Coordinates of C-alpha atoms in Angstrom, one line a residue:
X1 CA 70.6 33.0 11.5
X2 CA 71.5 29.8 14.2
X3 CA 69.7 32.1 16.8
X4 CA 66.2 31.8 14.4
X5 CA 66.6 28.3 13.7
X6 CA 67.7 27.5 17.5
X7 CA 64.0 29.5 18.2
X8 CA 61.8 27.2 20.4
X9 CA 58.7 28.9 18.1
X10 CA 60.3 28.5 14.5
X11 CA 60.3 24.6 14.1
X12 CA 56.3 25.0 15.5
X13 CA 56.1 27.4 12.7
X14 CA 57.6 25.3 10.8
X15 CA 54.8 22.5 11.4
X16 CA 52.1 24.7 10.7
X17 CA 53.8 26.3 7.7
X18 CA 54.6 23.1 6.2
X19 CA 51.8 20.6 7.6
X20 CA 48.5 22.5 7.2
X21 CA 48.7 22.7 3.7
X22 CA 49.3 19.0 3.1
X23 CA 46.8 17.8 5.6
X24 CA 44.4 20.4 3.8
X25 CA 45.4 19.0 0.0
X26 CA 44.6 15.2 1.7
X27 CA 41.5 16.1 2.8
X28 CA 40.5 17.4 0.2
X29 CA 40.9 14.6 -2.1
X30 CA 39.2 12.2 0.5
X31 CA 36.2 14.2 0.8
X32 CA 36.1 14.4 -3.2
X33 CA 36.2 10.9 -3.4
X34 CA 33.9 10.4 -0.2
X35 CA 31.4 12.7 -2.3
X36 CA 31.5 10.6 -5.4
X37 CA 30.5 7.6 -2.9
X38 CA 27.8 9.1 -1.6
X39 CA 29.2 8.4 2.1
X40 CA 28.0 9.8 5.0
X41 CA 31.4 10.5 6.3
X42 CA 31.7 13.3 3.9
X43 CA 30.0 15.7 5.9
X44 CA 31.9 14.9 9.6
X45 CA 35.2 15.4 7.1
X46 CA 34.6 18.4 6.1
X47 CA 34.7 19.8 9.3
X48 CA 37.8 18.5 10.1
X49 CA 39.1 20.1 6.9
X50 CA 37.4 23.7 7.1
X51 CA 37.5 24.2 10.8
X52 CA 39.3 21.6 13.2
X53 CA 42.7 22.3 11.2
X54 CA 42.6 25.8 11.0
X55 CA 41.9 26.4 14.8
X56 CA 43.8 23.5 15.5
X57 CA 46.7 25.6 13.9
X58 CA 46.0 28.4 14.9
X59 CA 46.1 27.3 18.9
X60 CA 49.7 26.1 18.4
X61 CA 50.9 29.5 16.6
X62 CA 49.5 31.1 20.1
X63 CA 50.4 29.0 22.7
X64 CA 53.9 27.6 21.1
X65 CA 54.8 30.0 18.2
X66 CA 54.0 32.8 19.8
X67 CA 54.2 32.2 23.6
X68 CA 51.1 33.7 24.4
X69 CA 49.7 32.3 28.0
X70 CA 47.1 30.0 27.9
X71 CA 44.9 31.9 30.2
X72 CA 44.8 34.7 27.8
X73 CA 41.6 35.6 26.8
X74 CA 42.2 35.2 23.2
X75 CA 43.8 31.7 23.5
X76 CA 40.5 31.1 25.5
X77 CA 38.1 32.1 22.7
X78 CA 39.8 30.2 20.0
X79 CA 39.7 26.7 22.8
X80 CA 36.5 27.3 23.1
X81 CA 35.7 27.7 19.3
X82 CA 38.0 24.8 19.1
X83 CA 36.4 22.3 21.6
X84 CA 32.7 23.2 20.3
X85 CA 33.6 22.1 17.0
X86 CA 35.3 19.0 17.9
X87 CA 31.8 18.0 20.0
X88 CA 29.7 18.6 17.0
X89 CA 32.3 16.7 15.0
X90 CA 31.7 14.2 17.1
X91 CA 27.8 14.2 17.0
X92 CA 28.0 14.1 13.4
X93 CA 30.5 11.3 12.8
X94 CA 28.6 9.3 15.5
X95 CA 25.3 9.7 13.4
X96 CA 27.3 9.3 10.5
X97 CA 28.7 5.9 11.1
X98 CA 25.8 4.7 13.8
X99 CA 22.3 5.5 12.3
X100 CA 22.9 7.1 8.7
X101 CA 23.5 3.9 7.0
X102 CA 21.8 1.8 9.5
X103 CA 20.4 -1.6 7.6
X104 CA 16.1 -1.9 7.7
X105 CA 14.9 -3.5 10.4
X106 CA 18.2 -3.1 12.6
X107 CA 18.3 -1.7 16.2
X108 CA 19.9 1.5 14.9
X109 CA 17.4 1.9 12.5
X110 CA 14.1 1.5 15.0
X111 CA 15.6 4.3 17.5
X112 CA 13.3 6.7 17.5
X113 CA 14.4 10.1 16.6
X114 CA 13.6 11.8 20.2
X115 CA 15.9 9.2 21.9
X116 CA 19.0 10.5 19.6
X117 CA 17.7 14.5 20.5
X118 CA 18.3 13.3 24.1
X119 CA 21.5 11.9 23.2
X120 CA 22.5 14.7 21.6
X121 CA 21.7 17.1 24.5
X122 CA 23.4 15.1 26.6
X123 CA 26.3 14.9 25.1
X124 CA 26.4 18.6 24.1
X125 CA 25.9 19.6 28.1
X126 CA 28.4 17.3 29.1
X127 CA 30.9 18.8 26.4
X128 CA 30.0 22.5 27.6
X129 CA 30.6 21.5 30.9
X130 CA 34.4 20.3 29.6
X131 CA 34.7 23.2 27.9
X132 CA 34.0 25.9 30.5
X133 CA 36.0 23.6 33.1
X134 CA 38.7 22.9 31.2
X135 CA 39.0 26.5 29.0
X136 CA 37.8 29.3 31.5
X137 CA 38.4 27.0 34.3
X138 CA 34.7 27.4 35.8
X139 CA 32.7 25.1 38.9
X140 CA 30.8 22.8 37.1
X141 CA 30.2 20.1 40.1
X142 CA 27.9 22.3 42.0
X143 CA 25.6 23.1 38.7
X144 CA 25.3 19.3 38.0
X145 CA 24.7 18.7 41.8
X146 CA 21.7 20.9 41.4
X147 CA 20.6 19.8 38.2
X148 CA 20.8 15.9 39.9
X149 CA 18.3 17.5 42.8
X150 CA 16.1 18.7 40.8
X151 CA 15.8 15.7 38.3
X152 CA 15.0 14.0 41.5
X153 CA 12.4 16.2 42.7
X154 CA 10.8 16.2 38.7
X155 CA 10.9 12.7 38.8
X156 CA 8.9 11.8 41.9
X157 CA 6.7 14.5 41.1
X158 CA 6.1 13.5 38.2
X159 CA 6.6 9.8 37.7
X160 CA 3.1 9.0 36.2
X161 CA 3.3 10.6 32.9
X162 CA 6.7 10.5 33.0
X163 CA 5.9 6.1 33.0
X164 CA 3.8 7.2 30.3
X165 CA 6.2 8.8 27.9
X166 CA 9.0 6.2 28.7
X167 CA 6.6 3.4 27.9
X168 CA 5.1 4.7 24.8
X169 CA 9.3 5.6 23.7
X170 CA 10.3 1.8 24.5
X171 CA 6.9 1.2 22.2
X172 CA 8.0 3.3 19.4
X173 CA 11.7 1.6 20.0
X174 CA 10.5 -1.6 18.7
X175 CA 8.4 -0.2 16.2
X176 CA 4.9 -2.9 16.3
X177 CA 3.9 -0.4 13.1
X178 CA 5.0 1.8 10.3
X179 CA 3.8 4.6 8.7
X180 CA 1.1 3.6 6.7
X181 CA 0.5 0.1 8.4
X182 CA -3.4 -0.7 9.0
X183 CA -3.7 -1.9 12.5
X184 CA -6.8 -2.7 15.0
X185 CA -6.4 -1.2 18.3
X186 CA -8.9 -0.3 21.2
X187 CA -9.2 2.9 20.0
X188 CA -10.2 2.0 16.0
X189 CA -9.5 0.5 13.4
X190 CA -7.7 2.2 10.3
X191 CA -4.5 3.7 8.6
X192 CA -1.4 5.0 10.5
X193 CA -0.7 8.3 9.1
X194 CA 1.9 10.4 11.9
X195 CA 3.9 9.0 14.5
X196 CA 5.4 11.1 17.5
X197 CA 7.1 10.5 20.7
X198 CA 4.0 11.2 22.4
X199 CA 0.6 10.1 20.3
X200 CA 0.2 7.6 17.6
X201 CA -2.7 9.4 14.5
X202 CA -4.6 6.7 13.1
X203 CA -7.3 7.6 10.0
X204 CA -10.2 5.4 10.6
X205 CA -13.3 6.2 8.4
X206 CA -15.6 8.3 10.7
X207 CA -12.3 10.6 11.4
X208 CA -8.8 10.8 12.7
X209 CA -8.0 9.0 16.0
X210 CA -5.5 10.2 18.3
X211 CA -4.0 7.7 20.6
X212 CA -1.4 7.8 23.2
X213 CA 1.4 5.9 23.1
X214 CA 1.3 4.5 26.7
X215 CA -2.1 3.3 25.9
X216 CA -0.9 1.2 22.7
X217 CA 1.6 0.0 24.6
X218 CA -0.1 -1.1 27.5
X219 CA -2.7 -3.0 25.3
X220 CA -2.9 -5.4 22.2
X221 CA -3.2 -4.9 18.7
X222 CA -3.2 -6.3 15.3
X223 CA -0.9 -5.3 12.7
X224 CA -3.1 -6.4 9.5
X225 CA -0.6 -4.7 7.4
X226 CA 2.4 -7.4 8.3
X227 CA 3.8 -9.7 7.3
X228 CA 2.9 -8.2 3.8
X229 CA 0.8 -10.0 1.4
X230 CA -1.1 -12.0 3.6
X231 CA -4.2 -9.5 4.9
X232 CA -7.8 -11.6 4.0
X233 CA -11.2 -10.8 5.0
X234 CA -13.2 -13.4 5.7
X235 CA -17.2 -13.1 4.9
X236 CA -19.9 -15.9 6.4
X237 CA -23.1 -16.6 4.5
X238 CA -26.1 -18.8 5.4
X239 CA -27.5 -21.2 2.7
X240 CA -30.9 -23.2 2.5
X241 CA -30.4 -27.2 4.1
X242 CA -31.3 -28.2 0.2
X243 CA -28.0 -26.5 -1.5
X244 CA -25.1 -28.9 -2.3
X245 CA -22.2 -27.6 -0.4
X246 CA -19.9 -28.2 -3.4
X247 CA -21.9 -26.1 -5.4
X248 CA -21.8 -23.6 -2.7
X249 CA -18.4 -23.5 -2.5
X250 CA -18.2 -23.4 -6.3
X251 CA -20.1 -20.0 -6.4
X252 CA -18.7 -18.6 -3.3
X253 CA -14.9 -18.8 -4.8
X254 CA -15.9 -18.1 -8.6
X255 CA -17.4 -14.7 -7.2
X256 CA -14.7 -14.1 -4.7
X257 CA -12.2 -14.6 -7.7
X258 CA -13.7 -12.1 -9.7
X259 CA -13.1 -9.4 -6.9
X260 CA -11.3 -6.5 -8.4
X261 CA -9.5 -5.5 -4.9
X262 CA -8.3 -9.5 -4.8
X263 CA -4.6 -9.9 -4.3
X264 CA -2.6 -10.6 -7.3
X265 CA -1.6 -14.2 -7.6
X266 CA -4.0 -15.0 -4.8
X267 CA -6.9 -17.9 -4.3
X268 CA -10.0 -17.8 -2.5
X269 CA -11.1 -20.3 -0.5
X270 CA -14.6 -21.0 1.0
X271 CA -15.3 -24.1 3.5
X272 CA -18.5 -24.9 5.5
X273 CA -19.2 -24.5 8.7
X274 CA -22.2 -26.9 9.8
X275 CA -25.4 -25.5 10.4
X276 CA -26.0 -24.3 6.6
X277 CA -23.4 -21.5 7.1
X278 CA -20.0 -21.0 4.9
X279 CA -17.0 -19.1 5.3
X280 CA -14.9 -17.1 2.6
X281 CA -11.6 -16.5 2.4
X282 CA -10.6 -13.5 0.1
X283 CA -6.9 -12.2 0.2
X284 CA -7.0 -8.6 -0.6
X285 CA -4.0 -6.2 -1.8
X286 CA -4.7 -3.2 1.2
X287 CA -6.9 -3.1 4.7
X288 CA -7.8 -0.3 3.0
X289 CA -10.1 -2.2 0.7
X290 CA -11.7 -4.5 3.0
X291 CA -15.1 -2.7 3.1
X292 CA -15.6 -2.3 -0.8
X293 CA -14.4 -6.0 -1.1
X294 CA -16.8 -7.3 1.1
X295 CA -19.8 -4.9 -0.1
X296 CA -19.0 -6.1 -3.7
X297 CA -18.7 -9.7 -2.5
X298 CA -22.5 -9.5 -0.6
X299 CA -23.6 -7.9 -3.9
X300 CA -22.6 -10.2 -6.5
X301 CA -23.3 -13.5 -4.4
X302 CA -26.6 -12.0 -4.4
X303 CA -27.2 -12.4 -7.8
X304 CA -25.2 -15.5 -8.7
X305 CA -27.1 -17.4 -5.9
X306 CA -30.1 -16.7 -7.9
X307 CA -28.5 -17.9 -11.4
X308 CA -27.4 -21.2 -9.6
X309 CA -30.6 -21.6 -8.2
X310 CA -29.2 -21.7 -5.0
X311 CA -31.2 -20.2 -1.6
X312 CA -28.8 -17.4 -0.1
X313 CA -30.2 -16.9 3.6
X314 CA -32.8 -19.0 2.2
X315 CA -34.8 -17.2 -0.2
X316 CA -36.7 -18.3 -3.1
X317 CA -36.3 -16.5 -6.3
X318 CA -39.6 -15.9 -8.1
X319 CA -37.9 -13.2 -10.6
X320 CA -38.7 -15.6 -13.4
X321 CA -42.1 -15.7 -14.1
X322 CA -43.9 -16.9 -17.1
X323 CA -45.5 -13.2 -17.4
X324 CA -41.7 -12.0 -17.3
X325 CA -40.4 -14.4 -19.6
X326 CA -43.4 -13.8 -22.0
X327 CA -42.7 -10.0 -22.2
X328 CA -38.6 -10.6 -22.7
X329 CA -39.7 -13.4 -25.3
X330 CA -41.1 -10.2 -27.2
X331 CA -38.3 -8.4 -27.3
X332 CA -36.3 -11.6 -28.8
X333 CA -38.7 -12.2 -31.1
X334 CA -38.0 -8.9 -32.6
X335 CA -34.5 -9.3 -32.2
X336 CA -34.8 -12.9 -34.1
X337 CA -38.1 -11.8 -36.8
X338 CA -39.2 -15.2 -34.4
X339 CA -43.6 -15.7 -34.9
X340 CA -45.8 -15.5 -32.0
X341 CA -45.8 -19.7 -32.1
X342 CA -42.0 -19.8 -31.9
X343 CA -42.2 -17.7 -28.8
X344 CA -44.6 -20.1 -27.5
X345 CA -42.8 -22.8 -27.8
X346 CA -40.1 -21.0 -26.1
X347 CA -41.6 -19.9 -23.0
X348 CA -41.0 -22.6 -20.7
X349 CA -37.5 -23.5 -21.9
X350 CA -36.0 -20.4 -21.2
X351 CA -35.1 -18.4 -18.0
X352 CA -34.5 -15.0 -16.7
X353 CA -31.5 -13.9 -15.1
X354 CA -29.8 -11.2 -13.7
X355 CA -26.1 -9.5 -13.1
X356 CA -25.4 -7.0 -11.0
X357 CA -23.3 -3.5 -12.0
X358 CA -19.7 -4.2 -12.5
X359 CA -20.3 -7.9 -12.6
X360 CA -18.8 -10.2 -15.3
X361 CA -21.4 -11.1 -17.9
X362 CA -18.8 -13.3 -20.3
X363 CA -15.0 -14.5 -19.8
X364 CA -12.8 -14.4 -22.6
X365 CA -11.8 -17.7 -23.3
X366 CA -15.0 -19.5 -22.2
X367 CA -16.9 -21.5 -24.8
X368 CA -20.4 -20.3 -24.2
X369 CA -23.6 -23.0 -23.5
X370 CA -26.5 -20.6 -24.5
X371 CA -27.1 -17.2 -26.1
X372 CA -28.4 -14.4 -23.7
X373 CA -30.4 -11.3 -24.7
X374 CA -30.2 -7.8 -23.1
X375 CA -34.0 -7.4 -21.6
X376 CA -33.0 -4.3 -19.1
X377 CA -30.0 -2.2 -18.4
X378 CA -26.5 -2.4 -20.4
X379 CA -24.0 -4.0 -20.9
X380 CA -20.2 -3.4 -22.3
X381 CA -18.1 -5.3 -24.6
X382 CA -14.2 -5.3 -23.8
X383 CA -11.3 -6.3 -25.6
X384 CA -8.0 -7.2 -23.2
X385 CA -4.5 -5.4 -24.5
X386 CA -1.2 -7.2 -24.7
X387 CA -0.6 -4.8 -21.7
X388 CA -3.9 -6.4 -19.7
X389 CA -5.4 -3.1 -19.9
X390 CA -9.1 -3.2 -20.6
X391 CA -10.5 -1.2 -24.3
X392 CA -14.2 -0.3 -24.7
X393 CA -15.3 -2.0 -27.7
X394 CA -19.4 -1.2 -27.7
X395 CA -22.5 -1.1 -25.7
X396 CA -25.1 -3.6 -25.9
X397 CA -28.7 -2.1 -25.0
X398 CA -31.6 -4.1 -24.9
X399 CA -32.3 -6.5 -27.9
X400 CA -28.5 -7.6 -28.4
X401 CA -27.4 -10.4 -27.6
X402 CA -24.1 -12.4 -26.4
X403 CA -23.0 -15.7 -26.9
X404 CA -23.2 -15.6 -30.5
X405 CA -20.6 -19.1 -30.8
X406 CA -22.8 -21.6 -28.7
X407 CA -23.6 -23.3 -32.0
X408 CA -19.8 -23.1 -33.0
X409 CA -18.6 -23.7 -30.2
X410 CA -15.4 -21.2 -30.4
X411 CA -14.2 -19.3 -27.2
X412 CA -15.3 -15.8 -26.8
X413 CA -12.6 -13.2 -27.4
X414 CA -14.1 -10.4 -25.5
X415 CA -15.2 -9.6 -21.7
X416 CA -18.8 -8.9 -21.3
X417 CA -19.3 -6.7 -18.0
X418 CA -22.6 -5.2 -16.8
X419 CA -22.8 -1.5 -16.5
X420 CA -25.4 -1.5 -14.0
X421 CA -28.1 -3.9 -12.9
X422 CA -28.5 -6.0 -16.4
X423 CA -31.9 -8.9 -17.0
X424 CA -30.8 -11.1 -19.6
X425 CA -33.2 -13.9 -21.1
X426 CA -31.2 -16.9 -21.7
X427 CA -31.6 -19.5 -24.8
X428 CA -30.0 -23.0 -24.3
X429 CA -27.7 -24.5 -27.2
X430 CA -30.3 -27.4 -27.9
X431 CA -33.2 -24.6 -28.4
X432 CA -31.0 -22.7 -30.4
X433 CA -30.3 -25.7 -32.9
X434 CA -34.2 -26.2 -33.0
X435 CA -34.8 -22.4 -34.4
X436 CA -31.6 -22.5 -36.2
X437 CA -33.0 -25.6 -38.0
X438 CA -36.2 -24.0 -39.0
X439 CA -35.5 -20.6 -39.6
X440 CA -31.6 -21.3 -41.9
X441 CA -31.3 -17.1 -42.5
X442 CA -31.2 -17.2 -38.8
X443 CA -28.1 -18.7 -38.9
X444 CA -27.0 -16.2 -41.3
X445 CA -27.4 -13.7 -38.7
X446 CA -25.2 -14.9 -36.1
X447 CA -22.7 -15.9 -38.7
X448 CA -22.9 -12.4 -39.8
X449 CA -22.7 -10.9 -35.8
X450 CA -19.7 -12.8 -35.1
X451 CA -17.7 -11.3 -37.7
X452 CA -18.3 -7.8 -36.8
X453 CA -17.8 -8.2 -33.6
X454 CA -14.5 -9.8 -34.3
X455 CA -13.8 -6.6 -36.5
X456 CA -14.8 -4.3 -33.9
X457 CA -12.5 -6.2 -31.4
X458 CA -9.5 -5.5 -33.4
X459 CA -10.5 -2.5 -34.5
X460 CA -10.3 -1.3 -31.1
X461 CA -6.8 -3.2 -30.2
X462 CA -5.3 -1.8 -33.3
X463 CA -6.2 1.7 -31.6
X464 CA -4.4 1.2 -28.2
X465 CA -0.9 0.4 -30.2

């Protein structure tokens, strides 16, 4: 019985009988409670646990336990076994710790992912090389003295693209863009939609462009996509000499405010520029949005140039003519049961005007100065939802009317916004008291308008709750 315990091999034994399964029941628990944290060092654990200990034990029950000679080829397998899962414990706890939980925006974070595949292969080589030397006792020197050569060799042969590849890495290292940034390069404007260690794909509209990194690197470029929130376009327009500039300016940002693409929160601005010319502001939510913004912008100026009475690229608006304004005055008269001689004394205090699709007719809120009838084209009725969604309350077609209140002088409830190109003849509050005064059931009528469309406009938000 001393002779066993006296045994250089039994207190080894001993050590693995005893310690493996306490440093396995530890390890356990850590990597349970690792788990429940979510940690990246749950993974690097668990090879410890399920593979470094075991062969780790099983190495000292050959070599010390058992007395088995270390150039055995058994005892080599296991080392090797051994020593390859210690270098990819080691590639996994240095990702682990290094890059996994790497803060935005850090150095670790912007390496690109073909530098760390280098690393990795490195590493991995060198650890091979260990292994075999170390283990199996192999000549490594004169296979990396070859493999130094002909890096060499590569290298001057090929030092032009290789410049290239470096350059567009150290590019991708600082990371100018993201996926999904807009930017304006050489090669185009437009979306970032892939980035690789070699090209950068950007999606412009007449296709995808495929530029290499070298060349982005070697050249400038606008990020319109940072620092977020502040992309604008910025539109010029040419006025007539004769047009106030404050009510230029007026139009310019009333129009550019009702922009649908305009960022949230955000204010146009328009200032001019001498020579009759303006410039407009407009902050936008996406790049993406700059062509529709600006079309929409050219679009709607159009039109409200010509309701001001003000001379976009100096034109004169002759839309308005008396034959015009006779023919809508028929369709108001109608509308109103108004005689021939009312319309007459009509025609040359009222005016034609037009809106263009998608354009804002009426604001809710606004207290309106003049009634305006539908003479071509339509025009929607909205109510606004607690949630600021929009709710279709009806259609007006040609005879209706809005601005029912410009007598009462109450805010409008509802938006008013043109379905497509919309002529409306509009009636000023003084000419509306004159008919009022002479014709009293007409004021019955408008009395009797507003309150069904107040009905209809909570008929309709009663539905969306």
């Amino acid at each position: 019985m001393n002779s066993v315990l006296s045994a250089p091999w039994f207190h080894w034994a001993l050590v693995v009988a005893i310690g493996l399964p306490v440093l396995l029941v530890l390890l356990t628990e850590l990597q349970n409670l690792l788990n429940r944290r979510g940690s990246n060092l749950a993974r690097p654990l668990s090879l410890v646990r399920n593979y470094i200990l075991p062969l780790g034990a099983l190495l000292i029950l050959l070599i010390k336990a058992s007395e088995v000679s270390t150039e055995a080829t058994p005892v080599r397998i296991v080392a090797t076994v051994f020593g390859f899962v210690i270098l990819i414990l080691l590639l996994s706890g240095l990702n682990a710790t290094l890059f996994q939980g790497a803060p935005e925006g850090s150095w670790r974070k912007r390496i690109p992912s073909i530098f760390l595949d280098v690393g990795r292969v490195v590493l991995i080589a060198l650890g091979l090389a260990m292994i075999f030397s170390y283990v199996w006792g192999a000549n490594v020197g004169g296979l990396f003295t070859a493999l130094g050569v002909t890096s060499i060799v590569l290298g001057l042969a090929l030092q032009n693209s290789v410049g290239q590849i470096v350059s567009g890495l150290l590019m991708l290292f600082e990371q100018p863009f993201q996926m999904g940034d807009w930017i304006d390069a050489p090669a185009g404007r437009g979306r970032v939609v892939e980035v690789n260690w070699r090209a950068v794909h950007i999606e412009t509209g007449d296709g995808l462009t495929i530029t290499p990194n070298s060349v982005l690197a070697g050249a400038s470029f606008t990020n319109l996509s940072r620092p977020a929130g502040a992309h604008r376009i910025v539109v010029e327009t040419e006025f007539s000499g004769a047009d106030a500039p404050d009510v230029v300016i007026d139009v310019l940002t009333r129009v550019a405010t009702a922009l649908p693409q305009l960022r949230t929160d955000a204010v146009p601005s328009a200032i001019p520029l001498g020579g009759n010319r303006y410039r407009t502001s407009i902050p936008l939510r996406s790049p993406a949005e700059d062509g529709a913004a600006k079309a929409t912008f050219l679009r709607w100026l159009w039109y409200a140039a010509r309701r001001t009475e003000l001379h976009l690229d100096g034109a004169e608006d002759t839309f308005s003519s008396e034959d015009r304004r006779w023919d809508a005055l028929q369709i108001v008269g109608r509308t109103l049961r108004l005689p021939p001689a009312t319309q007459r004394s009509l025609l040359g205090n009222v005016r034609l005007i037009r809106y263009g699709a998608d354009e804002v007719v009426q604001a809710p809120g606004t207290v309106p100065d003049s009634m305006r009838f539908v003479i071509a084209g339509m025009v929607q009725l909205r109510a606004v939802a607690p949630d600021g969604a929009h709710v279709p309350v009806r259609t007006l077609d040609i005879g209706d009317f809005i601005g029912q209140t410009t007598l009462t002088r109450e805010p409008v409830a509802a938006h008013a916004i043109a379905l497509d190109e919309v002529t409306m003849l509009e009636v000023g509050r003084e000419e509306l008291e004159d008919l009022v005064s002479g014709q009293p059931s007409l004021l019955h009528e408008i009395g009797h308008v507003i309150d069904e469309r107040r009905r209809d406009l909570a008929e309709a938000l009663n539905t969306t709750k």
